[in-house]
Amino acid sequence: MSTEFRPTAEQIPAQTLAYPASQSDMNPLPDSDLSNYSPAGKLQGKVALITGGDSGIGRAVAIAYAMEGADVAIVYNVHDDDANITKALVEEKGQHCLTIKADVRDSALCKQAVAQTVEKFGHLDILVNNAGYQKVQFEIEDISDEQFQRTMETNIFGYFYMLKAALPHLKAGDAIINTSSILGLIGKEFLVDYSASKGAINAFTKATAQNLAKRKIRVNAVAPGPVWTPGIPGTMTPEQVDNFDKDNAMERAGQPEELAPTYVYFASEDSSFVTGAILEVTGGQVSST
Ligand code: NAD
């Protein structure tokens, strides 16, 4: 899609889909084909493991990495159809894709996912922690203990489990990229537990970056603003989708393919002097109203 004609919030019709939503059911379909992207062999011969790689931002990152010459493994938890579409799109770019159905809240399954990736491709060079969970609650009393636990287990425990499982295979020059959120910096009144979990990812990114610098492994985070992915109609009310999202200066949602180049930057030598950074890709979102 031409970058000049991206839909504004008003052009995305009010809709809601059962959680977890599939990308194929969205209207309009998210733009993740990277048709405007020019690759330059920046990840030639690399292997990346991307959690939540079946749809949304993760799918766009998988395609961008494949365009740059990497093989990818994607971890997902529900939608085989979405995962198979990502696999086909990666293969279309001439690379291999391993799909792994696993719950990142389970440390043993994270270890298994890394082992399967290394068994298939022989090595692992890039870890993208991107799987995420959110549930809207307008009152704090409505956030159940179970919800709070699930949000934290998916969004921060899972990132820790994957990092720990990947570490024995990572070496100097390798990279870890965490998907945070602008809400981890500014908060959101109806996503209290989610905002807290994303704040944890930001601190986790900075602390692990300091710790792993001696091994020459870089750790950075991407903090997206509103991006049109299944997570949005799958967790928000039709009215929220209708207004999604008026908080940013550009007054429109981003498309997954607009996020992917940042993940290429953090994975490649282009960012060789960058670690512990949180890069906001938000269309200019500085506050939450
Ligand atoms: P998405 O729904 O396409 O992707 C989320 C994916 O996470 C799912 O497809 C699923 O595969 C995976 N997942 C969820 N729970 C899991 C579990 N327990 N085990 C394994 N996998 C699990 O949505 P997205 O918006 O592309 O989300 C990707 C990341 O971007 C998330 O971390 C999200 O918090 C973050 N983010 C999204 C937005 C946005 O507006 N879309 C904004 C800021 C941050």
CSV table of C-alpha atoms and ligand atoms in Angstrom, one decimal:
chain,number,residue,atom,x,y,z
A,1,MET,CA,0.0,0.0,0.0
A,2,SER,CA,1.3,3.5,-0.8
A,3,THR,CA,2.3,5.2,2.4
A,4,GLU,CA,0.3,8.3,1.5
A,5,PHE,CA,-3.0,6.5,1.6
A,6,ARG,CA,-3.0,4.7,4.9
A,7,PRO,CA,-6.4,4.6,6.6
A,8,THR,CA,-7.2,7.1,9.3
A,9,ALA,CA,-9.0,6.0,12.5
A,10,GLU,CA,-12.3,7.1,10.9
A,11,GLN,CA,-11.7,4.8,7.9
A,12,ILE,CA,-11.3,1.7,10.1
A,13,PRO,CA,-15.0,0.6,10.7
A,14,ALA,CA,-16.1,-0.1,14.3
A,15,GLN,CA,-15.8,-3.9,14.8
A,16,THR,CA,-15.0,-6.4,17.4
A,17,LEU,CA,-13.8,-10.0,17.0
A,18,ALA,CA,-13.7,-12.8,19.6
A,19,TYR,CA,-10.3,-13.1,21.4
A,20,PRO,CA,-7.9,-14.3,20.1
A,21,ALA,CA,-8.7,-12.8,16.7
A,22,SER,CA,-7.3,-14.1,13.4
A,23,GLN,CA,-5.7,-11.6,11.0
A,24,SER,CA,-7.8,-13.0,8.1
A,25,ASP,CA,-11.0,-11.8,9.8
A,26,MET,CA,-10.0,-8.1,10.0
A,27,ASN,CA,-11.5,-5.3,7.9
A,28,PRO,CA,-9.5,-3.8,6.4
A,29,LEU,CA,-6.7,-6.4,6.4
A,30,PRO,CA,-3.6,-5.1,8.0
A,31,ASP,CA,-0.8,-4.1,5.6
A,32,SER,CA,2.2,-6.4,6.2
A,33,ASP,CA,3.5,-7.3,2.7
A,34,LEU,CA,6.4,-4.8,2.9
A,35,SER,CA,5.8,-3.9,-0.8
A,36,ASN,CA,7.5,-0.5,-0.2
A,37,TYR,CA,10.6,-2.0,1.5
A,38,SER,CA,14.0,-2.3,-0.2
A,39,PRO,CA,16.1,-5.1,1.4
A,40,ALA,CA,19.9,-5.0,1.3
A,41,GLY,CA,21.0,-8.5,2.6
A,42,LYS,CA,21.4,-7.2,6.1
A,43,LEU,CA,20.6,-10.5,7.8
A,44,GLN,CA,22.1,-12.9,5.3
A,45,GLY,CA,22.6,-16.4,6.8
A,46,LYS,CA,21.0,-15.4,10.2
A,47,VAL,CA,18.4,-17.3,12.1
A,48,ALA,CA,15.7,-15.5,14.0
A,49,LEU,CA,13.1,-16.7,16.5
A,50,ILE,CA,10.0,-14.5,16.7
A,51,THR,CA,7.3,-15.0,19.3
A,52,GLY,CA,3.8,-14.0,18.2
A,53,GLY,CA,5.1,-14.3,14.6
A,54,ASP,CA,1.8,-15.6,13.2
A,55,SER,CA,0.1,-12.2,12.8
A,56,GLY,CA,0.4,-8.5,13.2
A,57,ILE,CA,3.7,-7.0,14.0
A,58,GLY,CA,5.4,-10.4,14.3
A,59,ARG,CA,4.3,-11.5,10.8
A,60,ALA,CA,5.6,-8.2,9.3
A,61,VAL,CA,9.0,-8.7,11.1
A,62,ALA,CA,9.2,-12.3,9.9
A,63,ILE,CA,8.7,-11.2,6.3
A,64,ALA,CA,11.2,-8.3,6.6
A,65,TYR,CA,13.8,-10.7,8.1
A,66,ALA,CA,13.2,-13.1,5.3
A,67,MET,CA,13.6,-10.3,2.7
A,68,GLU,CA,16.9,-9.5,4.4
A,69,GLY,CA,18.1,-13.2,4.0
A,70,ALA,CA,17.3,-14.7,7.4
A,71,ASP,CA,15.5,-18.0,8.2
A,72,VAL,CA,12.9,-17.7,10.8
A,73,ALA,CA,11.1,-19.7,13.5
A,74,ILE,CA,7.8,-18.3,14.7
A,75,VAL,CA,6.1,-19.2,18.0
A,76,TYR,CA,2.4,-18.8,18.3
A,77,ASN,CA,-0.4,-20.1,20.6
A,78,VAL,CA,-3.7,-20.5,18.7
A,79,HIS,CA,-4.1,-19.7,15.0
A,80,ASP,CA,-2.6,-22.4,12.8
A,81,ASP,CA,-4.1,-20.6,9.8
A,82,ASP,CA,-2.3,-17.3,10.6
A,83,ALA,CA,1.0,-19.2,11.3
A,84,ASN,CA,0.7,-21.1,8.0
A,85,ILE,CA,0.2,-17.8,6.1
A,86,THR,CA,3.3,-16.3,7.7
A,87,LYS,CA,5.2,-19.4,6.8
A,88,ALA,CA,4.1,-19.2,3.1
A,89,LEU,CA,5.0,-15.5,2.9
A,90,VAL,CA,8.5,-16.2,4.3
A,91,GLU,CA,9.0,-19.0,1.9
A,92,GLU,CA,7.8,-16.7,-1.0
A,93,LYS,CA,10.8,-14.6,-0.1
A,94,GLY,CA,13.1,-17.6,-0.5
A,95,GLN,CA,13.8,-18.4,3.2
A,96,HIS,CA,12.7,-21.2,5.5
A,97,CYS,CA,10.1,-20.9,8.3
A,98,LEU,CA,9.6,-23.2,11.2
A,99,THR,CA,6.2,-22.8,12.9
A,100,ILE,CA,6.1,-23.8,16.6
A,101,LYS,CA,2.8,-23.9,18.6
A,102,ALA,CA,3.7,-23.2,22.2
A,103,ASP,CA,2.6,-21.1,25.2
A,104,VAL,CA,5.4,-18.6,26.2
A,105,ARG,CA,4.0,-18.7,29.8
A,106,ASP,CA,5.6,-22.1,30.1
A,107,SER,CA,9.3,-22.0,30.7
A,108,ALA,CA,9.8,-25.6,29.5
A,109,LEU,CA,8.0,-24.9,26.2
A,110,CYS,CA,10.2,-21.9,25.7
A,111,LYS,CA,13.3,-24.1,26.1
A,112,GLN,CA,11.8,-26.6,23.7
A,113,ALA,CA,11.0,-23.9,21.1
A,114,VAL,CA,14.6,-22.7,21.1
A,115,ALA,CA,15.9,-26.3,20.9
A,116,GLN,CA,13.7,-27.0,17.9
A,117,THR,CA,14.9,-23.9,16.2
A,118,VAL,CA,18.6,-24.7,16.7
A,119,GLU,CA,18.0,-28.3,15.7
A,120,LYS,CA,16.3,-27.2,12.5
A,121,PHE,CA,18.7,-24.4,11.5
A,122,GLY,CA,21.9,-25.2,13.4
A,123,HIS,CA,22.1,-21.8,15.2
A,124,LEU,CA,20.2,-18.9,16.6
A,125,ASP,CA,21.3,-15.3,16.1
A,126,ILE,CA,18.2,-13.1,16.8
A,127,LEU,CA,15.5,-13.4,19.4
A,128,VAL,CA,12.4,-11.2,19.0
A,129,ASN,CA,10.2,-11.3,22.1
A,130,ASN,CA,6.9,-10.1,20.7
A,131,ALA,CA,4.0,-12.3,21.9
A,132,GLY,CA,1.6,-10.2,24.0
A,133,TYR,CA,-1.7,-10.2,25.9
A,134,GLN,CA,-4.0,-7.4,26.8
A,135,LYS,CA,-7.6,-7.1,28.1
A,136,VAL,CA,-9.5,-3.9,28.5
A,137,GLN,CA,-11.0,-3.1,31.9
A,138,PHE,CA,-12.4,0.4,32.6
A,139,GLU,CA,-12.3,-0.1,36.4
A,140,ILE,CA,-9.4,-1.5,38.4
A,141,GLU,CA,-11.7,-3.6,40.5
A,142,ASP,CA,-12.6,-5.5,37.3
A,143,ILE,CA,-9.0,-6.7,36.7
A,144,SER,CA,-9.2,-10.2,38.2
A,145,ASP,CA,-6.1,-11.7,39.8
A,146,GLU,CA,-6.2,-14.3,37.0
A,147,GLN,CA,-6.1,-11.5,34.4
A,148,PHE,CA,-3.3,-9.7,36.1
A,149,GLN,CA,-1.3,-12.9,36.3
A,150,ARG,CA,-1.9,-13.8,32.6
A,151,THR,CA,-0.9,-10.4,31.5
A,152,MET,CA,2.4,-10.6,33.4
A,153,GLU,CA,3.0,-14.2,32.6
A,154,THR,CA,2.7,-13.6,28.9
A,155,ASN,CA,4.3,-10.1,28.6
A,156,ILE,CA,7.2,-10.3,31.0
A,157,PHE,CA,7.7,-13.9,32.3
A,158,GLY,CA,7.5,-15.2,28.8
A,159,TYR,CA,10.2,-12.7,27.6
A,160,PHE,CA,12.5,-13.8,30.5
A,161,TYR,CA,11.9,-17.5,29.8
A,162,MET,CA,12.7,-17.0,26.1
A,163,LEU,CA,15.8,-14.9,26.7
A,164,LYS,CA,17.1,-17.5,29.2
A,165,ALA,CA,16.5,-20.3,26.8
A,166,ALA,CA,18.1,-18.5,23.9
A,167,LEU,CA,21.2,-17.3,25.8
A,168,PRO,CA,23.3,-20.5,25.6
A,169,HIS,CA,23.1,-20.2,21.8
A,170,LEU,CA,23.7,-16.5,21.4
A,171,LYS,CA,27.2,-15.1,20.7
A,172,ALA,CA,29.0,-11.8,20.1
A,173,GLY,CA,27.2,-9.8,17.5
A,174,ASP,CA,23.8,-11.3,18.2
A,175,ALA,CA,20.7,-9.3,19.1
A,176,ILE,CA,17.6,-9.5,21.3
A,177,ILE,CA,14.6,-7.3,20.5
A,178,ASN,CA,11.7,-6.9,22.8
A,179,THR,CA,8.3,-5.5,21.8
A,180,SER,CA,7.3,-3.0,24.4
A,181,SER,CA,4.6,-0.3,24.0
A,182,ILE,CA,4.3,3.4,24.3
A,183,LEU,CA,1.9,2.5,27.1
A,184,GLY,CA,4.8,1.2,29.1
A,185,LEU,CA,6.1,4.8,29.2
A,186,ILE,CA,2.8,6.8,29.4
A,187,GLY,CA,0.2,4.3,30.7
A,188,LYS,CA,-3.4,3.9,29.7
A,189,GLU,CA,-6.4,4.1,32.1
A,190,PHE,CA,-8.2,1.1,30.6
A,191,LEU,CA,-5.1,-1.0,30.2
A,192,VAL,CA,-3.5,-0.8,33.7
A,193,ASP,CA,-2.0,-4.3,34.0
A,194,TYR,CA,-0.9,-4.2,30.4
A,195,SER,CA,0.8,-0.8,30.8
A,196,ALA,CA,2.6,-2.1,33.9
A,197,SER,CA,3.8,-5.2,32.1
A,198,LYS,CA,5.2,-3.1,29.2
A,199,GLY,CA,6.9,-0.8,31.7
A,200,ALA,CA,8.5,-4.0,33.1
A,201,ILE,CA,9.7,-4.8,29.5
A,202,ASN,CA,11.4,-1.4,29.2
A,203,ALA,CA,13.4,-1.9,32.5
A,204,PHE,CA,14.1,-5.5,31.6
A,205,THR,CA,15.5,-4.3,28.2
A,206,LYS,CA,17.8,-1.8,29.8
A,207,ALA,CA,19.0,-4.1,32.6
A,208,THR,CA,19.7,-7.1,30.3
A,209,ALA,CA,21.4,-4.8,27.8
A,210,GLN,CA,23.8,-3.7,30.5
A,211,ASN,CA,24.3,-7.3,31.7
A,212,LEU,CA,24.9,-8.7,28.2
A,213,ALA,CA,27.1,-6.0,26.9
A,214,LYS,CA,30.2,-7.9,28.1
A,215,ARG,CA,29.2,-10.8,25.9
A,216,LYS,CA,28.6,-8.3,23.0
A,217,ILE,CA,25.0,-9.2,22.8
A,218,ARG,CA,22.7,-6.2,22.2
A,219,VAL,CA,19.2,-5.8,23.7
A,220,ASN,CA,16.8,-3.2,22.5
A,221,ALA,CA,13.1,-2.6,22.5
A,222,VAL,CA,10.5,-1.2,20.1
A,223,ALA,CA,7.7,0.7,21.7
A,224,PRO,CA,4.8,0.8,19.2
A,225,GLY,CA,1.9,3.2,19.3
A,226,PRO,CA,-1.5,2.1,17.8
A,227,VAL,CA,-1.0,-0.5,15.1
A,228,TRP,CA,-3.7,-2.2,13.2
A,229,THR,CA,-3.4,-5.9,14.2
A,230,PRO,CA,-5.7,-8.7,15.4
A,231,GLY,CA,-5.0,-7.6,19.0
A,232,ILE,CA,-7.1,-4.5,18.5
A,233,PRO,CA,-10.5,-5.7,17.3
A,234,GLY,CA,-9.8,-8.9,19.4
A,235,THR,CA,-9.6,-6.9,22.7
A,236,MET,CA,-11.3,-3.5,22.3
A,237,THR,CA,-14.9,-2.4,22.1
A,238,PRO,CA,-16.3,-1.4,18.7
A,239,GLU,CA,-16.3,2.3,19.9
A,240,GLN,CA,-12.6,2.1,20.8
A,241,VAL,CA,-11.8,0.5,17.5
A,242,ASP,CA,-13.8,3.3,15.8
A,243,ASN,CA,-11.6,5.9,17.6
A,244,PHE,CA,-8.4,3.9,17.3
A,245,ASP,CA,-6.3,5.9,17.9
A,246,LYS,CA,-6.7,9.6,18.1
A,247,ASP,CA,-3.9,10.1,20.6
A,248,ASN,CA,-1.1,10.5,18.2
A,249,ALA,CA,0.0,13.5,16.1
A,250,MET,CA,-0.5,11.7,12.8
A,251,GLU,CA,-4.1,10.8,13.8
A,252,ARG,CA,-4.0,7.3,12.4
A,253,ALA,CA,-3.0,3.8,13.3
A,254,GLY,CA,0.2,2.4,12.0
A,255,GLN,CA,0.3,-0.7,9.8
A,256,PRO,CA,2.5,-3.7,10.8
A,257,GLU,CA,4.9,-3.2,7.9
A,258,GLU,CA,5.7,0.3,9.2
A,259,LEU,CA,7.1,-1.3,12.4
A,260,ALA,CA,9.2,-4.0,10.8
A,261,PRO,CA,12.2,-1.9,9.6
A,262,THR,CA,12.9,-0.9,13.2
A,263,TYR,CA,13.3,-4.6,14.0
A,264,VAL,CA,15.7,-5.0,11.1
A,265,TYR,CA,17.7,-2.1,12.3
A,266,PHE,CA,18.0,-3.5,15.8
A,267,ALA,CA,18.9,-7.0,14.5
A,268,SER,CA,21.5,-5.8,12.0
A,269,GLU,CA,25.0,-4.3,12.2
A,270,ASP,CA,23.4,-0.9,11.4
A,271,SER,CA,22.7,-0.6,15.2
A,272,SER,CA,26.1,-1.9,16.3
A,273,PHE,CA,26.5,0.9,18.9
A,274,VAL,CA,22.9,0.8,20.1
A,275,THR,CA,21.9,-1.2,23.2
A,276,GLY,CA,19.4,-0.6,26.0
A,277,ALA,CA,17.4,1.7,23.7
A,278,ILE,CA,13.6,2.0,23.5
A,279,LEU,CA,12.6,3.2,20.1
A,280,GLU,CA,9.1,4.7,19.9
A,281,VAL,CA,7.3,4.0,16.6
A,282,THR,CA,4.0,5.7,17.4
A,283,GLY,CA,3.0,8.4,14.8
A,284,GLY,CA,3.9,10.9,17.4
A,285,GLN,CA,2.1,9.7,20.5
A,286,VAL,CA,3.3,11.5,23.6
A,287,SER,CA,0.3,11.3,25.9
A,288,SER,CA,-2.7,9.2,26.7
A,289,THR,CA,-6.0,10.9,27.0
B,1,NAD,P1,-1.2,-9.9,17.4
B,1,NAD,O1,-2.5,-10.3,18.0
B,1,NAD,O2,-1.1,-10.0,15.9
B,1,NAD,O3,0.0,-10.7,18.0
B,1,NAD,C1,0.0,-11.2,19.3
B,1,NAD,C2,0.5,-12.6,19.2
B,1,NAD,O4,1.0,-13.0,20.5
B,1,NAD,C3,-0.6,-13.6,18.9
B,1,NAD,O5,-0.8,-13.8,17.5
B,1,NAD,C4,-0.1,-14.9,19.5
B,1,NAD,O6,0.6,-15.7,18.6
B,1,NAD,C5,0.9,-14.4,20.5
B,1,NAD,N1,0.6,-14.8,21.9
B,1,NAD,C6,-0.3,-14.3,22.8
B,1,NAD,N2,-0.3,-15.0,23.9
B,1,NAD,C7,0.7,-16.0,23.7
B,1,NAD,C8,1.1,-17.1,24.5
B,1,NAD,N3,0.7,-17.2,25.8
B,1,NAD,N4,2.0,-17.9,24.0
B,1,NAD,C9,2.5,-17.8,22.8
B,1,NAD,N5,2.1,-16.8,22.0
B,1,NAD,C10,1.2,-15.9,22.4
B,1,NAD,O7,-1.0,-8.4,17.9
B,1,NAD,P2,0.2,-7.4,17.7
B,1,NAD,O8,-0.4,-6.1,18.0
B,1,NAD,O9,1.0,-7.6,16.5
B,1,NAD,O10,1.1,-7.7,19.0
B,1,NAD,C11,2.5,-7.9,19.0
B,1,NAD,C12,3.1,-7.1,20.1
B,1,NAD,O11,3.0,-5.7,19.9
B,1,NAD,C13,2.5,-7.4,21.5
B,1,NAD,O12,3.6,-7.6,22.4
B,1,NAD,C14,1.7,-6.1,21.7
B,1,NAD,O13,1.6,-5.9,23.1
B,1,NAD,C15,2.6,-5.1,21.1
B,1,NAD,N6,2.0,-3.8,20.8
B,1,NAD,C16,0.9,-3.8,19.9
B,1,NAD,C17,0.3,-2.5,19.7
B,1,NAD,C18,-0.8,-2.4,18.7
B,1,NAD,O14,-1.4,-1.3,18.7
B,1,NAD,N7,-1.2,-3.4,18.0
B,1,NAD,C19,0.8,-1.4,20.3
B,1,NAD,C20,1.9,-1.5,21.2
B,1,NAD,C21,2.5,-2.7,21.4
